[in-house]
């Protein structure tokens, strides 16, 4: 949510900043803007809408050459998506330019104070106050940018990543970080600050993690990190294990299509090195003592959106394998009730970005109650894993399309590893049982590949249903979170009314939505798993068909018994019951993508959304 980049070095800042914004545009596309320091002055260009609007402006009104610059792509919170509200914001004396990600909660008080002092604010944003406060503070601290940043940060409440440049100090960029992401890229021709490593991975794969409440002072040949009191701290270096091409479309028309196609590899990579030659789980990176895991009496999964759906799948598996109760909580609700969580709880925070504020706040609450915490995360060095006791990284590679696809499959995979590991250390399963499941899991990339190879019928179906006003999704057992995920994908990409239900719940109210011709997509459980689930869903299908619905069954290969009950059947490979979500969700992702494309929507950057939601 909002992408930030800063560069100072020996190369032209403009190209670096614009390319960085291009890579981070998925974080917000309400406006884009940048500032460079040239010939002793600040030059700012900004424009509402997508980055292409800014690029057009830069064509009409080019910038002078400069080796110091900052840039921002915005997801609007305070103030509409207008040119005036676009970042950077500049102090009244044109000395300071600032970009920001987060929400400054006390901006109103600060704004009133500045207005009383005669400052005229130009925008409706919470950010602009920082530019004026910096300009007022600098003369009081001997024009030291780090000291001014410390003083200003001590006055701000809320979440903020700030990056600031000063017209009078063209060789330095200063950043500050509280509760929103910021990483440093260490280059040979200069250094970078960005919300996300994708912004600078084309230039360097060496990076530094910044902690909470830290300030970074960056010059072409040096980077100094301090806390908010000015004490120097040692930032943890890390290397980025993918290259720039991983964050490019690689011949695909859409990032989402590329990411859907990468799912077999993403699952395989997330299993790599975690199953030994004897099919035992080796979660070497799990730094929670097995003795502790033997004594927990409850698992709580906190996550949002798609990641929460992965958590719901995990609940069925972990309860089945370990007999531990597993609660799955939408993270934004978790800490605002009085959850029963304590030292005997294992709290698993699932997050692709590792920066989702709702999840982060839930995690902090769980820690404050003494819980053991484990992150399942796709972004090395991000906040959620950094603040957890342990982390299992997923290896989906960069997910650029705003709607999550490959991360979902890897999150399920990782939770399964954790569940089986718990079963292993707690002795709730026989070793040969665990081996059998791991062998099945190991086989899943092949099955997902098969779904991708046979996806044409679901595309055709999406085209034939282009005029549908609403689509319902039904599932039972692990098919229920898949139904929720199918509906979420359709809502966010095709902007259609779509809902997912547990199939048995329909008759308790939602069945009133059924009208003549409405498409109902049903995730059919394997008849070989728990036959009763299959029988029950057939009854649910009959109930909606009797009321005019057209039923699309997502059913496993070889399930002939479903044929009389469905108007269309999309076949998926027969896999063990608990693994079905890994194959059943893929046609639903493709369905939503095709529907959205047919409607002419921007699939990679759906309206109103942004990836990595860093506000509560
Ligand atoms: C939906 C989607 C979101 C995210 C959610 C959590 O397609 O992408 O629902 O899953 O915002 O994000 P992370 O996993 O980054 O915490």
Coordinates of C-alpha atoms and ligand atoms in Angstrom, one line a residue:
X1 CA 0.0 0.0 0.0
X2 CA 1.8 3.0 -1.4
X3 CA 5.2 2.4 -2.9
X4 CA 8.2 4.4 -2.0
X5 CA 11.6 4.7 -3.6
X6 CA 14.6 6.9 -2.9
X7 CA 18.0 6.9 -4.7
X8 CA 21.3 8.7 -4.2
X9 CA 24.3 7.7 -6.2
X10 CA 26.2 8.3 -9.4
X11 CA 23.6 7.4 -12.0
X12 CA 20.6 9.3 -13.3
X13 CA 17.9 9.2 -10.5
X14 CA 15.0 9.7 -12.8
X15 CA 15.2 6.4 -14.7
X16 CA 15.9 4.5 -11.5
X17 CA 13.0 6.1 -9.7
X18 CA 10.5 5.6 -12.5
X19 CA 11.6 2.0 -13.1
X20 CA 11.3 1.4 -9.3
X21 CA 7.8 2.9 -9.3
X22 CA 6.8 0.7 -12.3
X23 CA 7.8 -2.4 -10.2
X24 CA 5.9 -1.2 -7.2
X25 CA 2.8 0.1 -8.9
X26 CA 0.9 -2.9 -7.6
X27 CA 1.2 -1.2 -4.1
X28 CA -1.2 1.6 -5.2
X29 CA -2.1 3.3 -8.4
X30 CA -4.2 6.3 -7.4
X31 CA -1.4 8.7 -8.3
X32 CA 2.4 8.8 -8.9
X33 CA 5.0 11.4 -8.3
X34 CA 8.6 12.1 -7.9
X35 CA 11.1 14.8 -6.9
X36 CA 14.8 15.3 -7.8
X37 CA 17.3 17.8 -6.6
X38 CA 18.9 19.6 -9.5
X39 CA 20.8 22.9 -9.7
X40 CA 20.2 23.7 -6.1
X41 CA 16.4 23.4 -6.4
X42 CA 13.7 20.8 -6.0
X43 CA 11.9 19.6 -9.1
X44 CA 8.6 17.9 -8.5
X45 CA 6.3 16.2 -11.0
X46 CA 3.2 14.4 -9.9
X47 CA -0.1 13.2 -11.5
X48 CA -3.3 11.5 -10.4
X49 CA -4.0 8.1 -11.9
X50 CA -1.5 5.4 -13.0
X51 CA 2.2 5.8 -13.5
X52 CA 1.7 6.2 -17.2
X53 CA 0.0 9.6 -16.5
X54 CA 3.2 10.7 -14.7
X55 CA 5.3 9.4 -17.5
X56 CA 3.3 11.4 -20.0
X57 CA 3.8 14.5 -17.9
X58 CA 7.5 13.8 -17.8
X59 CA 7.5 13.7 -21.6
X60 CA 5.8 17.1 -21.8
X61 CA 7.7 18.7 -18.9
X62 CA 11.1 16.9 -18.7
X63 CA 13.3 17.0 -15.6
X64 CA 16.9 18.2 -15.5
X65 CA 19.5 15.6 -14.8
X66 CA 20.0 14.6 -11.2
X67 CA 21.6 11.8 -9.1
X68 CA 19.3 12.2 -6.1
X69 CA 15.6 11.5 -6.3
X70 CA 12.5 10.1 -4.5
X71 CA 9.3 8.7 -5.9
X72 CA 5.9 7.5 -4.7
X73 CA 2.9 5.6 -6.0
X74 CA -0.2 6.2 -3.9
X75 CA -3.1 4.3 -2.5
X76 CA -5.3 7.1 -1.2
X77 CA -6.3 7.3 2.4
X78 CA -6.5 11.0 3.4
X79 CA -7.7 13.0 0.5
X80 CA -8.9 11.9 -2.9
X81 CA -6.8 10.6 -5.7
X82 CA -6.0 14.1 -7.2
X83 CA -2.9 15.8 -8.5
X84 CA -2.7 18.0 -5.4
X85 CA -2.9 15.1 -3.0
X86 CA -0.2 13.1 -5.0
X87 CA 3.2 12.8 -3.3
X88 CA 5.8 14.2 -2.9
X89 CA 4.6 17.0 -0.7
X90 CA 6.8 20.1 -0.5
X91 CA 7.3 22.6 2.3
X92 CA 6.2 26.2 1.7
X93 CA 9.8 27.4 1.1
X94 CA 10.3 24.7 -1.5
X95 CA 13.1 23.3 0.5
X96 CA 11.8 19.9 1.6
X97 CA 10.1 17.1 -0.3
X98 CA 8.6 14.2 1.5
X99 CA 6.9 10.9 0.5
X100 CA 5.0 8.7 3.0
X101 CA 3.4 5.3 3.4
X102 CA 1.0 4.8 6.3
X103 CA -1.4 7.0 8.3
X104 CA -0.3 9.9 10.6
X105 CA -3.1 9.6 13.1
X106 CA -2.6 13.0 14.8
X107 CA -2.2 14.9 11.5
X108 CA -5.3 17.0 12.4
X109 CA -3.7 18.5 15.5
X110 CA -0.4 19.1 13.7
X111 CA -2.2 20.7 10.8
X112 CA -4.2 23.0 13.1
X113 CA -0.9 24.0 14.8
X114 CA 0.8 24.8 11.5
X115 CA -2.2 26.7 10.2
X116 CA -2.2 28.8 13.4
X117 CA 1.5 29.5 12.7
X118 CA 0.5 30.9 9.2
X119 CA 1.4 27.9 7.1
X120 CA -0.9 27.4 4.1
X121 CA -1.4 23.7 3.4
X122 CA -2.0 22.8 -0.2
X123 CA -3.4 19.3 0.0
X124 CA -5.9 17.3 2.1
X125 CA -3.3 14.7 3.0
X126 CA -1.9 13.7 6.4
X127 CA 1.5 13.7 4.8
X128 CA 2.0 17.3 4.0
X129 CA 2.4 18.3 7.7
X130 CA 5.7 16.4 7.7
X131 CA 7.2 18.6 4.9
X132 CA 6.3 21.8 6.9
X133 CA 7.4 20.4 10.2
X134 CA 10.8 19.4 8.7
X135 CA 11.3 22.8 7.2
X136 CA 10.5 24.5 10.5
X137 CA 12.7 22.1 12.5
X138 CA 15.8 22.1 10.4
X139 CA 17.1 25.6 11.4
X140 CA 16.6 24.6 15.0
X141 CA 18.9 21.6 14.7
X142 CA 21.7 23.1 12.8
X143 CA 20.2 22.0 9.5
X144 CA 20.9 18.4 10.3
X145 CA 18.4 16.2 8.4
X146 CA 18.7 13.2 10.7
X147 CA 18.1 15.4 13.8
X148 CA 15.2 17.1 12.2
X149 CA 13.8 13.7 11.3
X150 CA 14.2 12.5 14.9
X151 CA 12.4 15.5 16.2
X152 CA 9.6 15.3 13.7
X153 CA 9.1 11.5 14.2
X154 CA 8.8 12.1 17.9
X155 CA 5.7 14.2 17.2
X156 CA 4.0 11.7 14.9
X157 CA 1.5 9.1 15.9
X158 CA 0.4 6.2 13.7
X159 CA 2.2 4.3 10.9
X160 CA 4.7 6.0 8.8
X161 CA 7.5 5.3 6.4
X162 CA 8.9 8.7 5.4
X163 CA 11.5 9.5 2.9
X164 CA 12.8 13.1 2.7
X165 CA 15.1 15.2 0.6
X166 CA 16.4 18.7 1.2
X167 CA 17.2 21.0 -1.6
X168 CA 20.2 22.3 0.3
X169 CA 21.7 18.9 0.9
X170 CA 21.6 17.2 -2.5
X171 CA 23.8 14.3 -1.6
X172 CA 21.6 12.8 1.1
X173 CA 18.3 11.0 1.4
X174 CA 16.8 10.4 4.8
X175 CA 14.2 7.7 5.6
X176 CA 12.3 6.8 8.8
X177 CA 10.3 3.7 9.5
X178 CA 7.5 2.9 12.0
X179 CA 5.0 0.2 11.3
X180 CA 5.3 0.4 7.5
X181 CA 7.9 -1.3 5.3
X182 CA 11.2 0.2 4.2
X183 CA 14.3 -1.7 3.1
X184 CA 17.8 -0.4 2.0
X185 CA 19.4 -1.6 -1.2
X186 CA 23.2 -1.4 -1.2
X187 CA 24.5 -0.8 -4.7
X188 CA 27.9 -0.2 -6.2
X189 CA 26.7 3.0 -8.0
X190 CA 24.6 4.3 -5.2
X191 CA 22.1 3.3 -2.6
X192 CA 18.4 2.8 -2.5
X193 CA 15.5 3.0 -0.1
X194 CA 12.2 1.3 -1.0
X195 CA 9.0 -0.2 0.3
X196 CA 9.9 -3.4 -1.5
X197 CA 13.1 -5.0 -2.8
X198 CA 11.5 -5.3 -6.3
X199 CA 12.1 -1.6 -6.7
X200 CA 15.8 -2.0 -6.8
X201 CA 16.5 -5.7 -7.5
X202 CA 17.5 -4.8 -11.1
X203 CA 20.5 -2.8 -9.6
X204 CA 21.5 -4.8 -6.5
X205 CA 20.5 -8.0 -4.6
X206 CA 22.2 -6.9 -1.4
X207 CA 19.9 -5.3 1.1
X208 CA 19.5 -4.3 4.7
X209 CA 16.5 -4.9 6.9
X210 CA 15.3 -1.9 8.9
X211 CA 13.7 -2.4 12.2
X212 CA 10.9 -0.5 13.9
X213 CA 11.5 3.1 14.8
X214 CA 14.7 3.5 12.8
X215 CA 16.1 6.3 10.7
X216 CA 18.4 5.8 7.8
X217 CA 20.8 8.4 6.4
X218 CA 21.8 7.4 2.9
X219 CA 24.5 8.9 0.7
X220 CA 26.0 7.6 -2.5
X221 CA 28.7 5.7 -0.7
X222 CA 27.4 5.2 2.9
X223 CA 24.3 4.1 4.8
X224 CA 23.9 4.9 8.5
X225 CA 21.0 3.5 10.5
X226 CA 20.0 4.8 13.9
X227 CA 17.1 4.5 16.3
X228 CA 14.7 7.5 16.9
X229 CA 17.1 8.8 19.5
X230 CA 20.1 8.9 17.2
X231 CA 21.9 5.8 18.5
X232 CA 23.6 3.9 15.7
X233 CA 22.2 0.4 15.2
X234 CA 23.4 -2.4 13.1
X235 CA 21.0 -3.3 10.4
X236 CA 20.8 -6.9 9.4
X237 CA 22.0 -7.6 5.8
X238 CA 20.3 -10.1 3.5
X239 CA 20.5 -11.1 -0.1
X240 CA 17.6 -11.3 -2.4
X241 CA 17.3 -14.8 -3.8
X242 CA 15.5 -14.0 -7.0
X243 CA 16.5 -11.7 -9.9
X244 CA 14.7 -8.9 -11.7
X245 CA 13.3 -11.2 -14.3
X246 CA 11.2 -12.9 -11.7
X247 CA 9.3 -9.7 -11.2
X248 CA 8.6 -9.3 -15.0
X249 CA 5.9 -10.7 -17.1
X250 CA 8.2 -13.1 -18.9
X251 CA 6.1 -13.2 -22.1
X252 CA 2.7 -13.4 -20.4
X253 CA 0.1 -10.8 -21.1
X254 CA -0.7 -10.4 -17.4
X255 CA 1.2 -10.9 -14.2
X256 CA -1.7 -12.9 -12.9
X257 CA -1.5 -15.4 -15.8
X258 CA 2.2 -15.8 -15.2
X259 CA 1.7 -16.3 -11.5
X260 CA -1.1 -18.8 -12.0
X261 CA 1.2 -20.7 -14.3
X262 CA 4.0 -20.6 -11.7
X263 CA 2.0 -22.5 -9.1
X264 CA 3.5 -25.9 -9.6
X265 CA 7.0 -24.5 -9.2
X266 CA 5.9 -22.4 -6.2
X267 CA 4.6 -25.4 -4.4
X268 CA 7.6 -27.5 -5.3
X269 CA 10.0 -24.8 -4.2
X270 CA 8.1 -24.4 -0.9
X271 CA 8.6 -28.1 -0.2
X272 CA 12.3 -28.1 -1.3
X273 CA 14.7 -29.1 1.5
X274 CA 11.9 -29.6 4.0
X275 CA 11.3 -33.3 3.4
X276 CA 14.3 -35.6 3.8
X277 CA 15.1 -38.7 1.8
X278 CA 13.2 -40.8 4.3
X279 CA 10.1 -38.5 4.0
X280 CA 10.5 -37.0 7.4
X281 CA 9.9 -33.2 7.8
X282 CA 13.0 -31.2 8.5
X283 CA 11.9 -27.7 9.3
X284 CA 15.4 -26.6 10.2
X285 CA 14.5 -22.9 10.1
X286 CA 11.7 -23.4 12.7
X287 CA 13.4 -21.9 15.8
X288 CA 10.7 -23.0 18.3
X289 CA 11.9 -25.8 20.4
X290 CA 10.0 -29.1 19.7
X291 CA 9.6 -29.4 23.4
X292 CA 7.5 -26.2 23.4
X293 CA 5.5 -27.5 20.5
X294 CA 4.7 -30.7 22.4
X295 CA 3.1 -28.6 25.1
X296 CA 1.0 -26.1 23.3
X297 CA -2.7 -26.8 23.6
X298 CA -4.2 -24.7 20.9
X299 CA -3.3 -23.2 17.5
X300 CA -4.6 -19.9 16.3
X301 CA -4.2 -18.8 12.7
X302 CA -4.4 -15.1 12.0
X303 CA -4.5 -13.7 8.5
X304 CA -6.5 -11.6 6.1
X305 CA -8.3 -12.3 2.8
X306 CA -6.7 -15.1 0.7
X307 CA -4.2 -15.9 3.4
X308 CA -7.1 -16.4 5.8
X309 CA -8.7 -18.8 3.4
X310 CA -5.4 -20.7 3.4
X311 CA -5.6 -20.7 7.2
X312 CA -9.1 -22.2 7.0
X313 CA -7.8 -25.0 4.9
X314 CA -5.0 -25.5 7.4
X315 CA -7.6 -25.9 10.2
X316 CA -9.1 -29.0 8.7
X317 CA -5.7 -30.6 8.2
X318 CA -4.0 -29.6 11.5
X319 CA -7.0 -30.6 13.6
X320 CA -7.2 -33.9 11.7
X321 CA -3.5 -34.7 12.1
X322 CA -2.8 -33.3 15.6
X323 CA -6.1 -33.3 17.4
X324 CA -5.2 -29.8 18.6
X325 CA -8.0 -27.2 18.4
X326 CA -7.3 -24.7 15.6
X327 CA -9.1 -21.3 15.5
X328 CA -8.8 -19.2 12.4
X329 CA -9.3 -15.5 12.9
X330 CA -9.6 -12.7 10.4
X331 CA -6.7 -10.7 11.8
X332 CA -8.6 -7.4 11.9
X333 CA -11.1 -8.9 14.4
X334 CA -8.6 -10.9 16.5
X335 CA -7.3 -8.3 19.0
X336 CA -10.4 -6.3 19.3
X337 CA -12.3 -9.0 21.1
X338 CA -10.9 -10.9 24.1
X339 CA -9.3 -13.9 22.4
X340 CA -8.3 -16.8 24.6
X341 CA -4.6 -16.8 23.8
X342 CA -1.6 -17.4 26.1
X343 CA 1.7 -19.1 26.6
X344 CA 0.2 -22.5 25.6
X345 CA -1.0 -21.2 22.3
X346 CA 0.8 -21.3 19.0
X347 CA -0.2 -18.3 16.9
X348 CA 0.5 -18.7 13.2
X349 CA 0.4 -15.5 11.2
X350 CA 0.1 -16.1 7.5
X351 CA 1.0 -13.3 5.1
X352 CA 2.3 -13.1 1.6
X353 CA 3.7 -9.6 2.0
X354 CA 4.7 -9.9 5.7
X355 CA 3.5 -6.3 6.1
X356 CA -0.3 -6.5 6.4
X357 CA -1.1 -4.2 9.3
X358 CA -4.1 -6.1 10.6
X359 CA -2.0 -9.3 10.8
X360 CA 0.9 -7.5 12.3
X361 CA -1.2 -6.0 15.0
X362 CA -2.8 -9.3 15.8
X363 CA 0.6 -10.9 16.0
X364 CA 1.8 -8.2 18.5
X365 CA -1.3 -8.7 20.6
X366 CA -0.6 -12.5 20.6
X367 CA 3.0 -11.9 21.7
X368 CA 1.9 -9.5 24.4
X369 CA -0.2 -12.4 25.8
X370 CA 2.8 -14.7 25.9
X371 CA 1.9 -16.8 22.9
X372 CA 4.4 -18.6 20.7
X373 CA 4.4 -17.1 17.3
X374 CA 5.2 -18.5 13.9
X375 CA 5.0 -16.6 10.6
X376 CA 4.3 -18.1 7.3
X377 CA 5.5 -15.5 4.8
X378 CA 6.7 -15.0 1.3
X379 CA 8.8 -11.8 1.8
X380 CA 12.2 -12.2 3.4
X381 CA 13.1 -9.5 5.8
X382 CA 9.5 -8.2 6.2
X383 CA 8.0 -7.2 9.5
X384 CA 5.8 -10.1 10.4
X385 CA 8.5 -12.7 10.2
X386 CA 11.0 -10.4 11.9
X387 CA 8.7 -10.0 14.9
X388 CA 7.7 -13.7 15.1
X389 CA 9.5 -16.3 17.2
X390 CA 9.9 -18.4 14.1
X391 CA 9.3 -18.3 10.4
X392 CA 8.6 -20.7 7.6
X393 CA 9.1 -18.9 4.3
X394 CA 7.0 -19.8 1.3
X395 CA 9.0 -19.8 -2.0
X396 CA 6.4 -18.4 -4.4
X397 CA 8.7 -15.7 -5.7
X398 CA 7.5 -12.2 -6.1
X399 CA 3.7 -11.9 -6.5
X400 CA 3.0 -8.8 -8.4
X401 CA -0.6 -9.1 -9.5
X402 CA -2.7 -7.6 -6.7
X403 CA -5.0 -10.6 -6.5
X404 CA -3.1 -13.4 -4.7
X405 CA -2.8 -16.8 -6.5
X406 CA 0.4 -18.6 -6.2
X407 CA 0.9 -17.4 -2.6
X408 CA -2.3 -19.2 -1.6
X409 CA -1.1 -22.6 -2.8
X410 CA 2.2 -22.1 -1.0
X411 CA 0.6 -20.9 2.2
X412 CA -1.5 -24.1 2.2
X413 CA 1.6 -26.1 1.5
X414 CA 3.5 -24.5 4.4
X415 CA 0.7 -24.9 6.9
X416 CA 0.5 -28.6 6.0
X417 CA 4.2 -28.9 6.7
X418 CA 3.7 -27.2 10.1
X419 CA 0.7 -29.5 10.8
X420 CA 2.6 -32.6 9.9
X421 CA 5.6 -31.4 11.9
X422 CA 3.4 -30.9 14.9
X423 CA 2.0 -34.4 14.4
X424 CA 5.6 -35.7 14.2
X425 CA 6.8 -34.1 17.4
X426 CA 3.6 -34.7 19.3
X427 CA 3.4 -38.3 18.1
X428 CA -0.2 -38.1 17.0
X429 CA 0.4 -39.9 13.8
X430 CA 2.5 -42.9 12.8
X431 CA 5.6 -42.2 10.9
X432 CA 4.4 -44.2 7.9
X433 CA 1.2 -42.1 7.8
X434 CA 3.2 -38.9 7.7
X435 CA 5.5 -40.3 5.0
X436 CA 2.4 -41.2 2.9
X437 CA 1.0 -37.7 3.2
X438 CA 4.3 -36.1 2.4
X439 CA 4.6 -38.3 -0.7
X440 CA 1.2 -37.1 -1.7
X441 CA 2.2 -33.5 -1.1
X442 CA 5.3 -34.0 -3.1
X443 CA 3.1 -35.1 -6.0
X444 CA 0.9 -32.0 -5.9
X445 CA 3.0 -29.8 -8.3
X446 CA 2.4 -32.5 -11.0
X447 CA -1.4 -32.4 -10.4
X448 CA -1.5 -28.6 -10.4
X449 CA 0.4 -28.7 -13.7
X450 CA -2.3 -31.0 -15.1
X451 CA -5.1 -28.6 -14.1
X452 CA -3.2 -25.8 -16.0
X453 CA -2.8 -28.0 -19.1
X454 CA -6.6 -28.7 -19.2
X455 CA -7.9 -25.2 -18.4
X456 CA -9.6 -24.4 -21.7
X457 CA -13.1 -25.5 -20.6
X458 CA -13.2 -23.2 -17.6
X459 CA -12.1 -20.2 -19.9
X460 CA -14.9 -21.1 -22.3
X461 CA -17.3 -21.3 -19.5
X462 CA -16.3 -17.9 -18.2
X463 CA -16.9 -16.4 -21.6
X464 CA -20.3 -18.0 -21.9
X465 CA -21.3 -16.6 -18.5
X466 CA -20.1 -13.1 -19.3
X467 CA -23.5 -11.6 -18.7
X468 CA -24.2 -13.2 -15.3
X469 CA -25.0 -10.7 -12.6
X470 CA -24.0 -12.8 -9.7
X471 CA -22.1 -16.1 -9.1
X472 CA -22.4 -18.3 -6.0
X473 CA -19.8 -20.8 -4.9
X474 CA -20.5 -23.7 -2.6
X475 CA -18.2 -26.1 -0.8
X476 CA -18.1 -28.5 2.1
X477 CA -15.2 -29.3 4.4
X478 CA -12.0 -28.0 2.7
X479 CA -14.1 -27.1 -0.3
X480 CA -15.7 -24.3 1.8
X481 CA -12.6 -22.1 2.0
X482 CA -12.0 -22.8 -1.7
X483 CA -15.6 -21.5 -2.4
X484 CA -14.7 -18.4 -0.4
X485 CA -11.5 -17.9 -2.4
X486 CA -13.3 -18.4 -5.7
X487 CA -15.8 -15.7 -4.7
X488 CA -13.2 -13.3 -3.5
X489 CA -11.2 -13.6 -6.8
X490 CA -14.4 -12.9 -8.8
X491 CA -15.3 -9.9 -6.7
X492 CA -11.9 -8.3 -6.8
X493 CA -11.2 -9.0 -10.5
X494 CA -14.6 -9.0 -12.2
X495 CA -16.3 -6.5 -9.8
X496 CA -19.3 -8.9 -9.7
X497 CA -21.5 -10.0 -6.9
X498 CA -20.1 -13.3 -5.8
X499 CA -20.4 -15.2 -2.5
X500 CA -19.0 -18.4 -1.1
X501 CA -21.0 -20.5 1.3
X502 CA -20.7 -23.8 3.1
X503 CA -23.1 -25.8 1.0
X504 CA -25.1 -26.9 4.0
X505 CA -25.7 -23.4 5.1
X506 CA -27.5 -22.3 2.0
X507 CA -30.8 -23.5 3.1
X508 CA -30.6 -21.3 6.2
X509 CA -31.1 -18.2 4.2
X510 CA -28.9 -17.6 1.2
X511 CA -30.9 -19.9 -0.9
X512 CA -33.2 -17.0 -1.4
X513 CA -30.6 -15.6 -3.8
X514 CA -31.2 -18.5 -6.2
X515 CA -33.0 -17.4 -9.3
X516 CA -33.5 -18.8 -12.8
X517 CA -30.1 -19.3 -14.5
X518 CA -27.8 -18.1 -11.7
X519 CA -24.5 -19.8 -12.0
X520 CA -23.6 -21.8 -8.9
X521 CA -20.1 -23.3 -8.8
X522 CA -19.8 -26.3 -6.6
X523 CA -16.6 -27.7 -5.3
X524 CA -17.5 -31.4 -5.1
X525 CA -15.6 -33.5 -2.5
X526 CA -14.1 -36.7 -3.6
X527 CA -16.5 -39.6 -3.3
X528 CA -13.5 -41.7 -2.1
X529 CA -12.8 -39.4 0.8
X530 CA -15.8 -39.1 3.1
X531 CA -18.6 -40.4 1.0
X532 CA -21.2 -38.7 3.1
X533 CA -19.7 -35.3 2.1
X534 CA -20.2 -36.2 -1.5
X535 CA -23.8 -37.4 -0.9
X536 CA -24.6 -34.2 1.0
X537 CA -23.3 -31.9 -1.6
X538 CA -25.3 -33.8 -4.3
X539 CA -28.4 -33.0 -2.1
X540 CA -27.4 -29.3 -2.0
X541 CA -27.0 -29.3 -5.7
X542 CA -30.5 -30.7 -6.1
X543 CA -31.8 -27.9 -3.9
X544 CA -30.4 -25.1 -6.0
X545 CA -31.1 -26.8 -9.3
X546 CA -34.8 -27.2 -8.3
X547 CA -34.9 -23.4 -8.1
X548 CA -33.4 -22.8 -11.5
X549 CA -29.7 -22.5 -10.8
X550 CA -27.2 -23.7 -13.4
X551 CA -24.7 -25.8 -11.6
X552 CA -21.0 -26.0 -12.5
X553 CA -19.3 -28.8 -10.7
X554 CA -15.6 -28.8 -10.0
X555 CA -15.3 -32.5 -9.6
X556 CA -12.5 -35.0 -9.6
X557 CA -11.6 -37.2 -12.6
X558 CA -13.5 -40.4 -12.4
X559 CA -16.4 -39.1 -10.4
X560 CA -19.2 -40.3 -12.7
X561 CA -21.9 -40.1 -10.1
X562 CA -21.9 -36.3 -10.4
X563 CA -22.8 -36.3 -14.1
X564 CA -26.6 -36.3 -13.8
X565 CA -26.6 -33.4 -11.4
X566 CA -24.4 -30.8 -13.1
X567 CA -25.0 -28.6 -16.1
X568 CA -21.2 -28.3 -16.6
X569 CA -18.4 -30.3 -15.1
X570 CA -14.8 -29.0 -14.8
X571 CA -12.5 -31.9 -14.1
X572 CA -9.6 -31.8 -11.6
X573 CA -7.2 -34.6 -10.8
X574 CA -8.2 -37.0 -8.0
X575 CA -6.1 -36.2 -5.0
X576 CA -6.4 -37.0 -1.3
X577 CA -9.3 -35.1 0.4
X578 CA -7.2 -32.6 2.3
X579 CA -5.1 -31.7 -0.8
X580 CA -8.1 -31.0 -3.0
X581 CA -7.9 -27.2 -2.4
X582 CA -4.5 -27.1 -4.2
X583 CA -6.1 -28.2 -7.4
X584 CA -9.7 -27.0 -7.0
X585 CA -8.8 -23.4 -6.6
X586 CA -6.9 -23.2 -9.9
X587 CA -9.9 -23.3 -12.2
X588 CA -11.6 -20.6 -10.1
X589 CA -8.6 -18.3 -10.4
X590 CA -8.6 -18.8 -14.2
X591 CA -12.4 -18.3 -14.2
X592 CA -12.1 -14.9 -12.5
X593 CA -9.2 -13.8 -14.6
X594 CA -11.1 -14.7 -17.8
X595 CA -14.3 -13.0 -16.7
X596 CA -12.4 -9.8 -15.8
X597 CA -10.5 -9.8 -19.0
X598 CA -13.8 -10.2 -20.9
X599 CA -15.1 -7.1 -19.1
X600 CA -12.0 -5.2 -20.1
X601 CA -10.8 -4.8 -16.5
X602 CA -7.3 -4.3 -15.4
X603 CA -6.7 -7.7 -14.0
X604 CA -3.3 -7.0 -12.4
X605 CA -4.4 -3.8 -10.8
X606 CA -8.1 -4.0 -9.9
X607 CA -9.8 -0.8 -8.9
X608 CA -9.7 0.4 -5.3
X609 CA -7.2 -2.3 -4.3
X610 CA -3.5 -2.4 -3.5
X611 CA -1.2 -5.1 -2.5
X612 CA 0.4 -5.2 0.9
X613 CA -2.2 -3.4 3.0
X614 CA -0.3 -1.4 5.5
X615 CA -3.2 0.4 7.2
X616 CA -5.7 -1.0 9.7
Ligands
LIG1 C1 -6.8 -11.2 -2.4 C2 -5.6 -10.7 -1.7 C3 -5.8 -10.3 -0.3 C4 -4.6 -10.7 0.6 C5 -4.7 -10.0 2.0 C6 -3.5 -10.5 2.9 O1 -6.5 -11.7 -3.6 O2 -4.6 -10.7 -2.2 O3 -7.0 -10.7 0.3 O4 -4.5 -12.1 0.7 O5 -4.6 -8.6 1.8 O6 -2.3 -10.1 2.3 P1 -0.9 -10.7 2.9 O7 -1.0 -12.2 2.5 O8 0.1 -10.0 2.2 O9 -1.0 -10.5 4.4

